[in-house]
Amino acid sequence: VLLTFSFGPGFFALINTGIKYGYKPGSLLALGIVLSDLFLCIVICLIVHFGAISLLHSEKAQTFSAIIGGTILVAFGAFFFRKHTTTKTEETIAVDYQAPHPLLMILKGFLINRFNPTVWFLWLGNVTAISKSLDYSLVKMLLFFSLVLCATLAVELTKVYLADKIKKFLTDRLMTAINY
């Protein structure tokens, strides 16, 4: 539930992309975010499985990941903070807002989510909690989290769909405020 309804950088990127480019590019961004979650889930499941959990609980490792992830997120935020957003009519969107290449949208979603330290800690908490309750079998864990990620993708796609539908109600001023 926390994963699907969190209000972090991924959420705002999804909403912004859905409004600016529409459903298809937004859905590709959502796919990148979920692929990043899948990557993190597998990495943390393997770390727990092979007993290196103390590395993840290390204060130095947490501080290092928070500094690196925070720096990257601040850079993304600074880029979007400087960007002025204008809303367009349906006719001018196709002309003015050429959606980025599909692979770039997937990569953007992957990187935004991958470098968010909160996502790492969320997955660490989920994996360690579930590993204790499922009599820890790596196969059971991966099956369980695959189902969780399918539900997450469905919710992310719903967010993009709704963002695409509300764009006609948004003004330039409101979009600038949302970006900030």
CSV table of C-alpha atoms in Angstrom, one decimal:
chain,number,residue,atom,x,y,z
A,1,VAL,CA,0.0,0.0,0.0
A,2,LEU,CA,2.8,2.4,0.9
A,3,LEU,CA,4.5,1.6,-2.4
A,4,THR,CA,1.5,2.3,-4.6
A,5,PHE,CA,0.2,5.5,-2.8
A,6,SER,CA,3.4,7.2,-1.8
A,7,PHE,CA,3.9,10.9,-2.8
A,8,GLY,CA,7.6,10.8,-3.8
A,9,PRO,CA,9.4,11.8,-6.9
A,10,GLY,CA,8.0,8.9,-8.9
A,11,PHE,CA,4.4,10.0,-8.1
A,12,PHE,CA,5.0,13.5,-9.3
A,13,ALA,CA,6.9,12.4,-12.4
A,14,LEU,CA,4.0,10.1,-13.3
A,15,ILE,CA,1.4,12.9,-12.9
A,16,ASN,CA,3.5,15.4,-14.7
A,17,THR,CA,4.2,13.0,-17.6
A,18,GLY,CA,0.6,11.9,-17.8
A,19,ILE,CA,-0.6,15.5,-18.0
A,20,LYS,CA,2.1,16.7,-20.4
A,21,TYR,CA,2.4,13.8,-22.8
A,22,GLY,CA,-0.6,11.6,-22.2
A,23,TYR,CA,-1.2,8.0,-21.2
A,24,LYS,CA,1.3,6.1,-23.4
A,25,PRO,CA,4.5,7.9,-22.3
A,26,GLY,CA,3.2,8.0,-18.7
A,27,SER,CA,2.6,4.3,-18.8
A,28,LEU,CA,6.1,3.7,-20.0
A,29,LEU,CA,7.4,5.8,-17.1
A,30,ALA,CA,5.3,3.7,-14.8
A,31,LEU,CA,6.8,0.6,-16.3
A,32,GLY,CA,10.3,1.9,-15.6
A,33,ILE,CA,9.3,2.6,-12.0
A,34,VAL,CA,7.9,-0.9,-11.5
A,35,LEU,CA,11.0,-2.4,-13.2
A,36,SER,CA,13.1,-0.5,-10.8
A,37,ASP,CA,11.1,-1.8,-7.9
A,38,LEU,CA,11.5,-5.3,-9.3
A,39,PHE,CA,15.3,-4.8,-9.5
A,40,LEU,CA,15.5,-3.5,-5.9
A,41,CYS,CA,13.2,-6.3,-4.7
A,42,ILE,CA,15.4,-9.0,-6.3
A,43,VAL,CA,18.6,-7.4,-5.1
A,44,ILE,CA,17.3,-7.2,-1.5
A,45,CYS,CA,15.8,-10.7,-1.6
A,46,LEU,CA,19.2,-12.0,-2.7
A,47,ILE,CA,21.0,-10.0,0.0
A,48,VAL,CA,18.7,-11.3,2.7
A,49,HIS,CA,18.9,-14.9,1.2
A,50,PHE,CA,22.7,-14.9,1.3
A,51,GLY,CA,22.9,-13.4,4.8
A,52,ALA,CA,24.3,-10.0,4.1
A,53,ILE,CA,21.5,-8.2,5.8
A,54,SER,CA,24.0,-6.6,8.3
A,55,LEU,CA,25.5,-4.7,5.4
A,56,LEU,CA,22.1,-3.1,4.7
A,57,HIS,CA,21.6,-2.2,8.4
A,58,SER,CA,25.1,-0.6,8.5
A,59,GLU,CA,24.8,3.1,9.4
A,60,LYS,CA,27.6,4.0,6.9
A,61,ALA,CA,25.9,2.2,4.0
A,62,GLN,CA,22.6,4.0,4.9
A,63,THR,CA,24.3,7.4,5.1
A,64,PHE,CA,26.2,6.8,1.8
A,65,SER,CA,23.0,5.7,0.0
A,66,ALA,CA,21.0,8.7,1.4
A,67,ILE,CA,23.7,11.2,0.3
A,68,ILE,CA,24.0,9.7,-3.2
A,69,GLY,CA,20.3,9.3,-3.7
A,70,GLY,CA,19.4,12.7,-2.2
A,71,THR,CA,21.9,14.4,-4.5
A,72,ILE,CA,20.5,12.8,-7.6
A,73,LEU,CA,16.9,13.6,-6.5
A,74,VAL,CA,17.9,17.3,-5.8
A,75,ALA,CA,19.4,17.5,-9.3
A,76,PHE,CA,16.2,16.1,-10.9
A,77,GLY,CA,14.2,18.6,-8.8
A,78,ALA,CA,16.4,21.5,-9.7
A,79,PHE,CA,16.0,20.7,-13.4
A,80,PHE,CA,12.2,20.6,-13.1
A,81,PHE,CA,12.1,23.7,-10.8
A,82,ARG,CA,13.7,25.8,-13.5
A,83,LYS,CA,11.4,24.5,-16.2
A,84,HIS,CA,8.3,26.6,-16.9
A,85,THR,CA,5.3,24.6,-17.7
A,86,THR,CA,2.5,25.7,-20.0
A,87,THR,CA,-0.7,23.8,-20.8
A,88,LYS,CA,-1.8,23.3,-24.3
A,89,THR,CA,-5.0,22.4,-26.1
A,90,GLU,CA,-5.4,18.9,-27.5
A,91,GLU,CA,-4.5,20.2,-31.0
A,92,THR,CA,-1.2,21.8,-30.0
A,93,ILE,CA,0.0,19.0,-27.7
A,94,ALA,CA,0.8,16.8,-30.7
A,95,VAL,CA,2.7,19.6,-32.3
A,96,ASP,CA,4.5,21.2,-29.4
A,97,TYR,CA,5.0,18.3,-27.0
A,98,GLN,CA,6.8,15.5,-28.8
A,99,ALA,CA,7.0,12.7,-26.3
A,100,PRO,CA,10.5,11.4,-25.6
A,101,HIS,CA,11.6,8.1,-27.0
A,102,PRO,CA,9.8,5.2,-25.2
A,103,LEU,CA,13.1,3.7,-23.9
A,104,LEU,CA,14.0,7.1,-22.4
A,105,MET,CA,10.7,7.2,-20.6
A,106,ILE,CA,11.3,3.7,-19.2
A,107,LEU,CA,14.9,4.7,-18.2
A,108,LYS,CA,13.7,7.9,-16.6
A,109,GLY,CA,11.2,6.0,-14.4
A,110,PHE,CA,13.8,3.4,-13.6
A,111,LEU,CA,16.4,6.0,-12.5
A,112,ILE,CA,14.0,8.3,-10.6
A,113,ASN,CA,12.9,5.3,-8.5
A,114,ARG,CA,16.2,3.5,-8.3
A,115,PHE,CA,18.0,6.5,-6.8
A,116,ASN,CA,15.3,7.3,-4.3
A,117,PRO,CA,16.8,6.1,-0.9
A,118,THR,CA,13.3,5.9,0.6
A,119,VAL,CA,12.4,3.1,-1.9
A,120,TRP,CA,15.5,1.1,-0.9
A,121,PHE,CA,14.4,1.4,2.8
A,122,LEU,CA,10.8,0.5,1.9
A,123,TRP,CA,11.9,-2.6,0.1
A,124,LEU,CA,14.3,-3.5,2.8
A,125,GLY,CA,11.6,-3.3,5.4
A,126,ASN,CA,9.1,-5.3,3.2
A,127,VAL,CA,11.5,-8.0,2.4
A,128,THR,CA,12.7,-8.5,5.9
A,129,ALA,CA,9.2,-8.5,7.3
A,130,ILE,CA,7.8,-10.9,4.7
A,131,SER,CA,10.8,-13.2,4.9
A,132,LYS,CA,10.0,-13.9,8.5
A,133,SER,CA,6.3,-14.5,7.9
A,134,LEU,CA,6.7,-16.8,4.8
A,135,ASP,CA,9.1,-19.2,6.4
A,136,TYR,CA,11.7,-17.6,4.1
A,137,SER,CA,11.9,-19.4,0.8
A,138,LEU,CA,13.4,-17.3,-2.0
A,139,VAL,CA,10.9,-18.7,-4.5
A,140,LYS,CA,7.9,-17.8,-2.3
A,141,MET,CA,9.3,-14.3,-1.7
A,142,LEU,CA,9.8,-13.6,-5.4
A,143,LEU,CA,6.3,-15.0,-6.2
A,144,PHE,CA,4.8,-12.8,-3.5
A,145,PHE,CA,6.6,-9.7,-4.6
A,146,SER,CA,5.8,-10.3,-8.2
A,147,LEU,CA,2.1,-10.2,-7.3
A,148,VAL,CA,2.7,-7.0,-5.3
A,149,LEU,CA,4.4,-5.4,-8.3
A,150,CYS,CA,1.6,-6.4,-10.7
A,151,ALA,CA,-0.8,-4.6,-8.3
A,152,THR,CA,1.6,-1.6,-8.1
A,153,LEU,CA,1.8,-1.4,-11.9
A,154,ALA,CA,-2.1,-1.4,-12.1
A,155,VAL,CA,-2.3,1.5,-9.6
A,156,GLU,CA,0.5,3.4,-11.4
A,157,LEU,CA,-1.3,3.1,-14.7
A,158,THR,CA,-4.5,4.3,-13.1
A,159,LYS,CA,-2.7,7.4,-11.8
A,160,VAL,CA,-1.4,8.1,-15.3
A,161,TYR,CA,-4.8,7.6,-16.8
A,162,LEU,CA,-6.4,10.0,-14.4
A,163,ALA,CA,-3.7,12.6,-14.9
A,164,ASP,CA,-4.3,12.4,-18.7
A,165,LYS,CA,-8.0,13.0,-18.1
A,166,ILE,CA,-7.6,16.1,-15.8
A,167,LYS,CA,-5.2,18.0,-18.0
A,168,LYS,CA,-8.0,19.9,-19.7
A,169,PHE,CA,-8.8,21.5,-16.3
A,170,LEU,CA,-5.3,22.7,-15.5
A,171,THR,CA,-4.1,26.2,-16.0
A,172,ASP,CA,-0.5,27.4,-16.6
A,173,ARG,CA,-0.3,28.8,-13.1
A,174,LEU,CA,-1.6,25.6,-11.5
A,175,MET,CA,0.9,23.4,-13.5
A,176,THR,CA,3.8,25.6,-12.4
A,177,ALA,CA,2.7,25.2,-8.8
A,178,ILE,CA,2.4,21.4,-9.2
A,179,ASN,CA,5.9,21.3,-10.6
A,180,TYR,CA,7.3,23.3,-7.6
